[in-house]
PDB file of C-alpha atoms in Angstrom:
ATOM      1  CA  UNK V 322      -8.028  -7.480  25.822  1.00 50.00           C
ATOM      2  CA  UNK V 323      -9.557 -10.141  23.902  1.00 53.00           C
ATOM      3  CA  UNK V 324      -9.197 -14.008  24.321  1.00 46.00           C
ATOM      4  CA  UNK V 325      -6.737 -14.416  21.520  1.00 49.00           C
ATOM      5  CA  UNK V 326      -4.589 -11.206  22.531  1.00 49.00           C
ATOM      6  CA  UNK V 327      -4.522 -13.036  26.047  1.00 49.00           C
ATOM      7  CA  UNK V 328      -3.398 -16.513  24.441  1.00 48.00           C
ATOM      8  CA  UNK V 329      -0.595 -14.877  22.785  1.00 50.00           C
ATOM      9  CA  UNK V 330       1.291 -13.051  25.751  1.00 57.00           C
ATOM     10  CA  UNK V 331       1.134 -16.435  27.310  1.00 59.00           C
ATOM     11  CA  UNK V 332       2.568 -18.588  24.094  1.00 59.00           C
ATOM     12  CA  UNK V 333       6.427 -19.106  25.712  1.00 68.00           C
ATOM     13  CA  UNK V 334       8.610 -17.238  22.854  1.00 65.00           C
ATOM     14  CA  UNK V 335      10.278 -20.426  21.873  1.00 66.00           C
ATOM     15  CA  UNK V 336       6.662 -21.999  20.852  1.00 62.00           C
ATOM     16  CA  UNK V 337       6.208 -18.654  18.445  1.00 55.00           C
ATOM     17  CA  UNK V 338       9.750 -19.034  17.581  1.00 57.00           C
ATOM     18  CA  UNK V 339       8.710 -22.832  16.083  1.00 61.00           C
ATOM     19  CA  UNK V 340       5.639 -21.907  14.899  1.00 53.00           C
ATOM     20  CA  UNK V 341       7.348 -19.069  12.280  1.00 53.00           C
ATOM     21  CA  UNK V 342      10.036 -21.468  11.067  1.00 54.00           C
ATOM     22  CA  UNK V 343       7.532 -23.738  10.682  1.00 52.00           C
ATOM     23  CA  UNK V 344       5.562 -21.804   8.247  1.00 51.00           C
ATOM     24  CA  UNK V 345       8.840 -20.445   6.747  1.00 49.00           C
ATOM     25  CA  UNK V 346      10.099 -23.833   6.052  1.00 52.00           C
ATOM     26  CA  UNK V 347       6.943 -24.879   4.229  1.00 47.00           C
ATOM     27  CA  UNK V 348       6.657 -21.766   2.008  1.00 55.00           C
ATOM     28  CA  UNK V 349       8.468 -22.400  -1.780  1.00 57.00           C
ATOM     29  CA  UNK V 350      12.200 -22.228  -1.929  1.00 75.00           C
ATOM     30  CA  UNK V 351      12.428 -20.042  -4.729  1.00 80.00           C
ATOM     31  CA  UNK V 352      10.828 -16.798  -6.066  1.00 84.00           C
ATOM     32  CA  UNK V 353       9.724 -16.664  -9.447  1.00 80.00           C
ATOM     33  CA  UNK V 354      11.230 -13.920 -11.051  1.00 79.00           C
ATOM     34  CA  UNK V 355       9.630 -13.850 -14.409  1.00 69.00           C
ATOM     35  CA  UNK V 356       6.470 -13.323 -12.867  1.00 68.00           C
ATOM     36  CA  UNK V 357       7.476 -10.478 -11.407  1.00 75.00           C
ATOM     37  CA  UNK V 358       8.414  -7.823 -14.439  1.00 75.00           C
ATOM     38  CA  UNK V 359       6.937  -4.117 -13.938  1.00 75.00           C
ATOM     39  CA  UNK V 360       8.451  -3.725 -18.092  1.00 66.00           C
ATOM     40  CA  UNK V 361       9.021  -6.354 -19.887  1.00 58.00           C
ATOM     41  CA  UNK V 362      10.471  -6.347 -23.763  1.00 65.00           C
ATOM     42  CA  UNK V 363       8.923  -9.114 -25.591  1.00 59.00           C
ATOM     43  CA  UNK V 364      11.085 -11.258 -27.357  1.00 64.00           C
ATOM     44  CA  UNK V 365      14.214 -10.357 -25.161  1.00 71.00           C
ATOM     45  CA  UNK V 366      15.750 -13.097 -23.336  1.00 77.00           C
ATOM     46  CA  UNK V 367      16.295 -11.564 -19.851  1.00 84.00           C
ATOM     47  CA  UNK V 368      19.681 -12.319 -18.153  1.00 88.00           C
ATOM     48  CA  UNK V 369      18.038 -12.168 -14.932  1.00 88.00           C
ATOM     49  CA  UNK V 370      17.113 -15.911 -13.630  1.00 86.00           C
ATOM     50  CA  UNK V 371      13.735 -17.072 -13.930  1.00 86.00           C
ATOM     51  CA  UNK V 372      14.191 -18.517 -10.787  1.00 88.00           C
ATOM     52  CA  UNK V 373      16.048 -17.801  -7.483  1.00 90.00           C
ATOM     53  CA  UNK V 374      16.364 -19.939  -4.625  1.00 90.00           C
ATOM     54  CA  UNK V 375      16.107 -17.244  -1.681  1.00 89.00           C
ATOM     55  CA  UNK V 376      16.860 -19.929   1.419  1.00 86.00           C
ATOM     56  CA  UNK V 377      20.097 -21.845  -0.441  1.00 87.00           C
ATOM     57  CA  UNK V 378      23.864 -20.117   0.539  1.00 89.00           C
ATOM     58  CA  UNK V 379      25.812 -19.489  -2.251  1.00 93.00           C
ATOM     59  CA  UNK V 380      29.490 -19.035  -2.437  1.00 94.00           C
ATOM     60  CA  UNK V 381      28.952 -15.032  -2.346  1.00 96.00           C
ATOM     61  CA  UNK V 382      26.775 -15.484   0.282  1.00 94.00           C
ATOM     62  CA  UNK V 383      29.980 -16.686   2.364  1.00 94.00           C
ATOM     63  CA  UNK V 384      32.248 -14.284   0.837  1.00 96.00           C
ATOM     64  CA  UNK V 385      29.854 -10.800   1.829  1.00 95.00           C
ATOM     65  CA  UNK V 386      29.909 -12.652   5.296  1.00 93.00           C
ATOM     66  CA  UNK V 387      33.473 -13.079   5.875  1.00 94.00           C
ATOM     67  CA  UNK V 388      33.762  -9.307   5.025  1.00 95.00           C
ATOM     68  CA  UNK V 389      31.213  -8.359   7.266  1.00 92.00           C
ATOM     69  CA  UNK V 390      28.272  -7.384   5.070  1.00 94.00           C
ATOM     70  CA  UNK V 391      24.420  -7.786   5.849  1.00 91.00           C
ATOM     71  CA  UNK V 392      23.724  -8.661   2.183  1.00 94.00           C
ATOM     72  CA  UNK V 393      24.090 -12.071   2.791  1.00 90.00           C
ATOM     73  CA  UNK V 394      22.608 -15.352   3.399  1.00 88.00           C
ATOM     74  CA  UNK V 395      24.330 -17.446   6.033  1.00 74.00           C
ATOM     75  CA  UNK V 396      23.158 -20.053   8.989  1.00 60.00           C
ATOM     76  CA  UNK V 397      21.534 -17.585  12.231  1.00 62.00           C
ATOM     77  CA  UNK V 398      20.244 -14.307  11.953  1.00 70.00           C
ATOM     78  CA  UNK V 399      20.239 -13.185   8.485  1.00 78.00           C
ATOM     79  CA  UNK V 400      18.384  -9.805   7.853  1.00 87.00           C
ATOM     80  CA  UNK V 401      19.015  -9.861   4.308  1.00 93.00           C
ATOM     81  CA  UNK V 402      19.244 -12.546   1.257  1.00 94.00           C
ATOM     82  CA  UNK V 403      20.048 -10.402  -1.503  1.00 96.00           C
ATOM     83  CA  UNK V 404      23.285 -12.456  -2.336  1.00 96.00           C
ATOM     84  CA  UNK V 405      21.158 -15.455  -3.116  1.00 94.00           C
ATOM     85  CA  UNK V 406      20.300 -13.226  -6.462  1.00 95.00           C
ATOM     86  CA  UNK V 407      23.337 -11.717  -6.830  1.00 97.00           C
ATOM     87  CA  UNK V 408      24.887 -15.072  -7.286  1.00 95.00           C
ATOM     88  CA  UNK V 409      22.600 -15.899  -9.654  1.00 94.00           C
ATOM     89  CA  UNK V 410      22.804 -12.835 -11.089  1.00 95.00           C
ATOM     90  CA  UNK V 411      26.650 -11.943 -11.419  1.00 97.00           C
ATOM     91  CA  UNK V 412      28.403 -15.501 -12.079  1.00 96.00           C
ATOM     92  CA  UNK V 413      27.940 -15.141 -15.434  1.00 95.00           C
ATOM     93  CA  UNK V 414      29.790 -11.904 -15.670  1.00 97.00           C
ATOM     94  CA  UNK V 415      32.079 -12.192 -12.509  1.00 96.00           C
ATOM     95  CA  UNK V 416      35.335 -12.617 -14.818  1.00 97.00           C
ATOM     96  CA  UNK V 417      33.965  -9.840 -17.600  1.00 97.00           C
ATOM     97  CA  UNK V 418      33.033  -7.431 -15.277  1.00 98.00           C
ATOM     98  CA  UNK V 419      35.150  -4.303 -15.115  1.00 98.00           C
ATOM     99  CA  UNK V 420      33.307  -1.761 -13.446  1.00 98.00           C
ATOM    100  CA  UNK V 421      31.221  -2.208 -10.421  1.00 98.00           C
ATOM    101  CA  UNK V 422      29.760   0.451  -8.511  1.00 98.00           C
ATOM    102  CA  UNK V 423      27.645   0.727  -5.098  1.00 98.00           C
ATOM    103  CA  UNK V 424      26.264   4.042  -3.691  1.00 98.00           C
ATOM    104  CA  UNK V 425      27.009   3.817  -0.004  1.00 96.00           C
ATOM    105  CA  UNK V 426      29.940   2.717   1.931  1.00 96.00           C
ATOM    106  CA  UNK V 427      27.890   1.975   5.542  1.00 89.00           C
ATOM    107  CA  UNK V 428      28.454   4.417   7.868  1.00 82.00           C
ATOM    108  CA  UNK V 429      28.643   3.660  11.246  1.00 80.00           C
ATOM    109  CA  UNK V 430      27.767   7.673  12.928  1.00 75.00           C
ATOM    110  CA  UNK V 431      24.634   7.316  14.016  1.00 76.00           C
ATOM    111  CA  UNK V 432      24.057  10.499  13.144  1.00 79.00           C
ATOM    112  CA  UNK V 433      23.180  10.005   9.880  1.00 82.00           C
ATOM    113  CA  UNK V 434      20.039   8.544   8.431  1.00 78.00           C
ATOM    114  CA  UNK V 435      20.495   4.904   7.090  1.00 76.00           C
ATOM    115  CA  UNK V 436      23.996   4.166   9.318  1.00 73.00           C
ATOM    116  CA  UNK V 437      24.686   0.869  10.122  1.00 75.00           C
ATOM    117  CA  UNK V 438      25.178   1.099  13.561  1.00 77.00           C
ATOM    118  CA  UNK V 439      28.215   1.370  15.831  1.00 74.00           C
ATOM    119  CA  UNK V 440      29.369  -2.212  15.261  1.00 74.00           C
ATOM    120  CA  UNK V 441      29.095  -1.818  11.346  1.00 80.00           C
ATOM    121  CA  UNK V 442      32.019  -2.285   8.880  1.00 91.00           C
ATOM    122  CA  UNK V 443      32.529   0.513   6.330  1.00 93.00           C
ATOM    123  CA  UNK V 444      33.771  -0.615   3.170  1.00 95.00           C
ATOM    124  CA  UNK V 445      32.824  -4.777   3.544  1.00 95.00           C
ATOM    125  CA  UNK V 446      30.759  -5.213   0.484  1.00 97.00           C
ATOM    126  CA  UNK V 447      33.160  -3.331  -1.500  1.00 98.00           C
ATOM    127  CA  UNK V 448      35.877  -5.464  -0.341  1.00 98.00           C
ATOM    128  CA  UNK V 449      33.895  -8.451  -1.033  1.00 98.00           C
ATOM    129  CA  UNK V 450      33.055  -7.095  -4.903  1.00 98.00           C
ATOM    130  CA  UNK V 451      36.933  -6.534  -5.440  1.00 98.00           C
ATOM    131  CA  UNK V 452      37.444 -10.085  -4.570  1.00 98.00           C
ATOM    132  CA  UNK V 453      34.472 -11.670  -5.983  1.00 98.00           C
ATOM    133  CA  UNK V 454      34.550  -9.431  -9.712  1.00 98.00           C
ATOM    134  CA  UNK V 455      38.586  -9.975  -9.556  1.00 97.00           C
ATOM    135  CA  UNK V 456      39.280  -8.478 -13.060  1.00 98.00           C
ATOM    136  CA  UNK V 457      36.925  -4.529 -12.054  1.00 98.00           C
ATOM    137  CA  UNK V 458      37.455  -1.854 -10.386  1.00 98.00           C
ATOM    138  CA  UNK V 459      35.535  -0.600  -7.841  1.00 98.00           C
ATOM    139  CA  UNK V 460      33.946   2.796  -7.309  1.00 98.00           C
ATOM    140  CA  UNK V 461      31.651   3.704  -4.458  1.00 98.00           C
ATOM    141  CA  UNK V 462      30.323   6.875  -2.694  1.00 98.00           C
ATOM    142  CA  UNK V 463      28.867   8.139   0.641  1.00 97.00           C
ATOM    143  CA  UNK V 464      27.967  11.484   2.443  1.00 96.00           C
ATOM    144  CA  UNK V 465      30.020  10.304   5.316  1.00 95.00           C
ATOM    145  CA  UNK V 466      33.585  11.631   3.873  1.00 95.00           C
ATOM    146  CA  UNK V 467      35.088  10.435   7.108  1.00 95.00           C
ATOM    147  CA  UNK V 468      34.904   6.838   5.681  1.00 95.00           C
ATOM    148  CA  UNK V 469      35.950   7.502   2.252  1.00 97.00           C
ATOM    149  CA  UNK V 470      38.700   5.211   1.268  1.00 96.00           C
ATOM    150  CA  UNK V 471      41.386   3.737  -1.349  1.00 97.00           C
ATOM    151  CA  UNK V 472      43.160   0.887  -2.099  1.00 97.00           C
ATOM    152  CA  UNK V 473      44.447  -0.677  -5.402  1.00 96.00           C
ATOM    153  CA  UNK V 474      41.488  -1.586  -6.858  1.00 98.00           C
ATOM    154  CA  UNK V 475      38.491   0.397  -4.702  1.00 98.00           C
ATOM    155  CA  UNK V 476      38.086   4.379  -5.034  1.00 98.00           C
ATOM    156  CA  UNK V 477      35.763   6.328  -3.141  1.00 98.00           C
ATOM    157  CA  UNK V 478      34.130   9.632  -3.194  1.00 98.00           C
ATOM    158  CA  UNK V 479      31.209  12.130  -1.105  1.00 98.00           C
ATOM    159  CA  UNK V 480      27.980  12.341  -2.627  1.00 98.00           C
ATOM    160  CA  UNK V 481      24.994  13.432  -1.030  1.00 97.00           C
ATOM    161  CA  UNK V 482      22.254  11.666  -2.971  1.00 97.00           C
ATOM    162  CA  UNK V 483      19.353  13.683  -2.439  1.00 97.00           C
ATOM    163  CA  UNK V 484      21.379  16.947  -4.179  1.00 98.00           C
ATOM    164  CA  UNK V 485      20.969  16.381  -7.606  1.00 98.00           C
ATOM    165  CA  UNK V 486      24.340  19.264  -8.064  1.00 98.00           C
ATOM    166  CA  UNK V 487      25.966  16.633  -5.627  1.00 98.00           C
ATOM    167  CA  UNK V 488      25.261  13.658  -8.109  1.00 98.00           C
ATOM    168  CA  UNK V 489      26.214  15.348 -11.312  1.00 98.00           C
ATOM    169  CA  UNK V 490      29.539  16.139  -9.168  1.00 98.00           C
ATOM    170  CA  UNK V 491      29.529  12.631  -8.714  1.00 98.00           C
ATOM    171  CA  UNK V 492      29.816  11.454 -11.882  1.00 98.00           C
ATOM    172  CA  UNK V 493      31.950  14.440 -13.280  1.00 98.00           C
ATOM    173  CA  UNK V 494      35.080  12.596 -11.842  1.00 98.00           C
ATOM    174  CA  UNK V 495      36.970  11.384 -14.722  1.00 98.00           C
ATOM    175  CA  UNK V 496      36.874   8.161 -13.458  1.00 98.00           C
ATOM    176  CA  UNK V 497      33.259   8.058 -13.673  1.00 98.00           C
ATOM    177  CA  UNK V 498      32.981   9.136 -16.692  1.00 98.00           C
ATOM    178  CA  UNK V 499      33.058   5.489 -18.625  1.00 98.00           C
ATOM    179  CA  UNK V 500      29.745   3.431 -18.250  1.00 98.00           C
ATOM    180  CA  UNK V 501      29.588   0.678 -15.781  1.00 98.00           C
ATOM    181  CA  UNK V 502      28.178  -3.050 -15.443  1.00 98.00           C
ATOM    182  CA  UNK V 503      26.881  -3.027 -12.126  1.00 98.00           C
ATOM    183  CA  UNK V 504      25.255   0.168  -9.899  1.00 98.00           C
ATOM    184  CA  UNK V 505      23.946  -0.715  -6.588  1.00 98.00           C
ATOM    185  CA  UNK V 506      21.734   1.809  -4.378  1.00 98.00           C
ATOM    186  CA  UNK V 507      22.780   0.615  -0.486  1.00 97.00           C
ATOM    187  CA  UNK V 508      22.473   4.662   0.685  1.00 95.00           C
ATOM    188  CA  UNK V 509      19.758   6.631   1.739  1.00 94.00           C
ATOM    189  CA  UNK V 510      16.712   3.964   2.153  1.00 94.00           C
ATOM    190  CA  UNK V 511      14.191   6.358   0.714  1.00 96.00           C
ATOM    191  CA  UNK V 512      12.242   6.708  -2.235  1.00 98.00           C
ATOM    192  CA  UNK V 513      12.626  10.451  -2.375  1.00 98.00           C
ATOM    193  CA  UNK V 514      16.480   9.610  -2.443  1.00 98.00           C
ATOM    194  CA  UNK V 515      16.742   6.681  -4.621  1.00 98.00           C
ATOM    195  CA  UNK V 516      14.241   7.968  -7.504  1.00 98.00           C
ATOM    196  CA  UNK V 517      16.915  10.545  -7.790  1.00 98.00           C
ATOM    197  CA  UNK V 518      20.028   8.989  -7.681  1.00 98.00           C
ATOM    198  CA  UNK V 519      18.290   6.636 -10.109  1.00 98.00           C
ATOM    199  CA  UNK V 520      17.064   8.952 -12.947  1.00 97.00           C
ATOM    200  CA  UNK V 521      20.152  10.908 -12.739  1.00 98.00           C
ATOM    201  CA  UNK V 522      22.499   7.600 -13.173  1.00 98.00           C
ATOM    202  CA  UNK V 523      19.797   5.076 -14.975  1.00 98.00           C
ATOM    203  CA  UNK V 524      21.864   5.661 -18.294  1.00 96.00           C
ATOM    204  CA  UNK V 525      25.779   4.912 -16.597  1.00 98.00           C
ATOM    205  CA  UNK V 526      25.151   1.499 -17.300  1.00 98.00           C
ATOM    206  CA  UNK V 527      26.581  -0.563 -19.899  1.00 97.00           C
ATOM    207  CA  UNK V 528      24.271  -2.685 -22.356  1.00 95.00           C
ATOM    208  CA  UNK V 529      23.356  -5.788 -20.195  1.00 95.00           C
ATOM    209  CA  UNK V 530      24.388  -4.163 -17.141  1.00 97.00           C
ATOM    210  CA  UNK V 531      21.733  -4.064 -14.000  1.00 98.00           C
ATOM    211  CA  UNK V 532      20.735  -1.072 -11.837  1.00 98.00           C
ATOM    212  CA  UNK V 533      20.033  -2.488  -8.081  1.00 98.00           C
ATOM    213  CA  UNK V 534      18.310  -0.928  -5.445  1.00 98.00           C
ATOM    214  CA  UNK V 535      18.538  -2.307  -2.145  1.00 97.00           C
ATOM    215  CA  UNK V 536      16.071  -1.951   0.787  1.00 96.00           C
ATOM    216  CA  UNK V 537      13.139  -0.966  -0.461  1.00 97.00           C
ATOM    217  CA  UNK V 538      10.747  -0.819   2.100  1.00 96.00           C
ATOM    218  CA  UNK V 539       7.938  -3.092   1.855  1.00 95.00           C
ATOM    219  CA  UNK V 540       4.945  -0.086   2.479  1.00 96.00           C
ATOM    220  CA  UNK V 541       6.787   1.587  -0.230  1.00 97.00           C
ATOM    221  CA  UNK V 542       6.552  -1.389  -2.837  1.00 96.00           C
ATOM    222  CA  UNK V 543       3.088  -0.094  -4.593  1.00 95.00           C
ATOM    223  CA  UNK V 544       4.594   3.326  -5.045  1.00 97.00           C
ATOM    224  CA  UNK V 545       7.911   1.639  -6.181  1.00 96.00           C
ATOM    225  CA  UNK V 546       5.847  -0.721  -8.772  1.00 94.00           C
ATOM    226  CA  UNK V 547       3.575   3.049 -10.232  1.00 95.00           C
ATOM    227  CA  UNK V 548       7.116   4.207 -10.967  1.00 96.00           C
ATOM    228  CA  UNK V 549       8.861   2.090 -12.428  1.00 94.00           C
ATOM    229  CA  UNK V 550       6.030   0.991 -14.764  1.00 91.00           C
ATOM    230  CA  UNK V 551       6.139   4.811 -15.682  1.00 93.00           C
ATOM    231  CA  UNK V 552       9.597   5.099 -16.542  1.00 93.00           C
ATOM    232  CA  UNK V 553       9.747   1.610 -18.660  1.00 89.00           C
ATOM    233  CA  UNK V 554       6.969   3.646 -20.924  1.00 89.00           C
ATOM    234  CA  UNK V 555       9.800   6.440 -22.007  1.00 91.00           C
ATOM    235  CA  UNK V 556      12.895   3.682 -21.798  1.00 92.00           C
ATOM    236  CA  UNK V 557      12.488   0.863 -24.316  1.00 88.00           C
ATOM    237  CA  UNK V 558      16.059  -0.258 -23.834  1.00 91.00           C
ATOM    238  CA  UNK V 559      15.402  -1.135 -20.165  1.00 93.00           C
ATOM    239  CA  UNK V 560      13.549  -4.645 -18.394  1.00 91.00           C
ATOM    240  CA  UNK V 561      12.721  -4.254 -14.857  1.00 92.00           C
ATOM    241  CA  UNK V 562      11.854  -6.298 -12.034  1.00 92.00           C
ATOM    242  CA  UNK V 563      10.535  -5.912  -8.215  1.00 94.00           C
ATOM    243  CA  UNK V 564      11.678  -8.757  -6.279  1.00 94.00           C
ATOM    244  CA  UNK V 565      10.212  -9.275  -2.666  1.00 92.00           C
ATOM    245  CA  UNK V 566      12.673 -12.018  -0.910  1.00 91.00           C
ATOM    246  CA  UNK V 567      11.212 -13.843   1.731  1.00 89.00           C
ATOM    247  CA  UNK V 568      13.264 -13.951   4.529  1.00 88.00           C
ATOM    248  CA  UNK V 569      11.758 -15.104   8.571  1.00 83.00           C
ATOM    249  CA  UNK V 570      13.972 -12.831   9.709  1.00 87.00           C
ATOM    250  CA  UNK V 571      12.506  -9.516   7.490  1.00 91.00           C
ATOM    251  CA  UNK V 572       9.450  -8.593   6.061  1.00 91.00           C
ATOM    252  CA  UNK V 573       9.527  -4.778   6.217  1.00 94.00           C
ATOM    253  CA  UNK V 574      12.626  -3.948   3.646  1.00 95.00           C
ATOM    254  CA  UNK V 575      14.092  -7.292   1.899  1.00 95.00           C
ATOM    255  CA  UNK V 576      13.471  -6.280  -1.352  1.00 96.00           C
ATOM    256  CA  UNK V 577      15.382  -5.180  -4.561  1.00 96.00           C
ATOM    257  CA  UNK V 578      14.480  -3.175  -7.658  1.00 96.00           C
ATOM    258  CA  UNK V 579      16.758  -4.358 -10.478  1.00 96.00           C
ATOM    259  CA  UNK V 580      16.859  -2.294 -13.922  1.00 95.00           C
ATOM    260  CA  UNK V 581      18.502  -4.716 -16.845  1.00 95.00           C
ATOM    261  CA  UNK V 582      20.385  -2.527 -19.617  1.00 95.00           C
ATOM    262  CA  UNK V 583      19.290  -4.380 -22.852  1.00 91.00           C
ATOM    263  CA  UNK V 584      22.487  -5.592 -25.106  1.00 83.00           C
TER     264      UNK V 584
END
């Protein structure tokens, strides 16, 4: 063991504690986005902000808490910030929007890859889009069909996203069948899985809708950044941008893939 292995295990965890915030609280408090385009249409004016402030609650932030979703940011533990772009993102189209969907409804089995855990809320982002887009409707899907649910304004179906005969099911429902202005990957944290589910529903969205996937591993960010620079070369009608969110809490999988529908 060397001398600075042996100063660590003695450094009390509180001391380590300060020491990250420390170094968190003196890092920038926003994320250039602009910088950050894998395709990039010149002369478009991108809807996506140029900048984000990652470390600021927002007023979605406090709504995907109250529901019981990890997407936001909010005082304690936070593992995720992603609502600090969605706000950003979506006020401008929160009243317009009319069709939201978001591929995974959080399972809590823990016998399926990607579940949330036995203390997990199925269904709490969705809730929280119905309430924050107030005039959409909702649509979701998961390949746990003992969660599926409906209410007024949210419907539900089974999809297992790394079946391409399972997605074109999918999006055979007659419900599906209209384009939408917001698609959100939350499922199956795997590029395998999401490359699918993304070429096979890339062209659902409206013009100036987004395409969001969430949790993209870290590791897999160089992979993530080959292919989407490959598919902006066949899809002129498309921006795209890798976002890696800083957050003290998360550095292995806080990070989005967003795909902006030109209009």
């Amino acid at each position: 063991m060397t001398v600075t292995s042996q100063i660590k295990n003695i450094v009390p965890n509180s001391v380590k504690k300060l020491y990250h915030d420390l170094r968190y609280s003196l890092q920038p408090k926003y994320v250039l986005t602009e910088s950050l385009y894998v395709g990039t249409k010149k002369n478009y004016r991108s809807a996506i902000p140029a900048r984000i402030y990652f470390n600021k609650a927002t007023p979605l932030c406090h709504l995907m808490k109250r529901y019981g979703s990890d997407k936001g940011l909010y005082s304690g533990f936070s593992r995720h910030n992603y609502t600090t772009v969605y706000n950003a993102l979506f006020s401008p189209m929160k009243d317009r929007a009319k069709r939201v969907f978001e591929l995974g409804i959080g399972t809590t089995n823990t016998n399926i890859t990607s579940h949330m855990g036995a203390t997990g809320i199925p269904g709490a982002s969705l809730r929280a889009w119905a309430e924050y887009f107030f005039n959409a409707e909702i649509f979701s899907a998961d390949i746990d069909k003992d969660i599926l649910f409906q209410t007024n304004r949210i419907t539900t179906f089974y999809c297992d996203q790394t079946d391409i005969t399972s997605i074109k099911q999918l999006w055979s429902q007659p419900v599906l069948l209209m384009p939408f202005d917001i698609i959100i990957d939350d499922a199956l944290h795997e590029f395998e899985a999401n490359s699918l589910f993304l070429e096979a529903s890339l062209d659902k969205l409206k013009p100036g809708g987004f395409y969001i996937i969430e949790d993209v591993l870290t590791s897999a960010l160089p992979r993530w950044k080959h292919h989407v620079a490959e598919m902006m070369r066949s899809k002129p009608e498309f921006n795209a941008v890798i976002i890696q969110l800083p957050n003290r809490y998360n550095n292995w999988d806080n990070n989005l893939v967003i795909f902006e529908k030109l209009s």
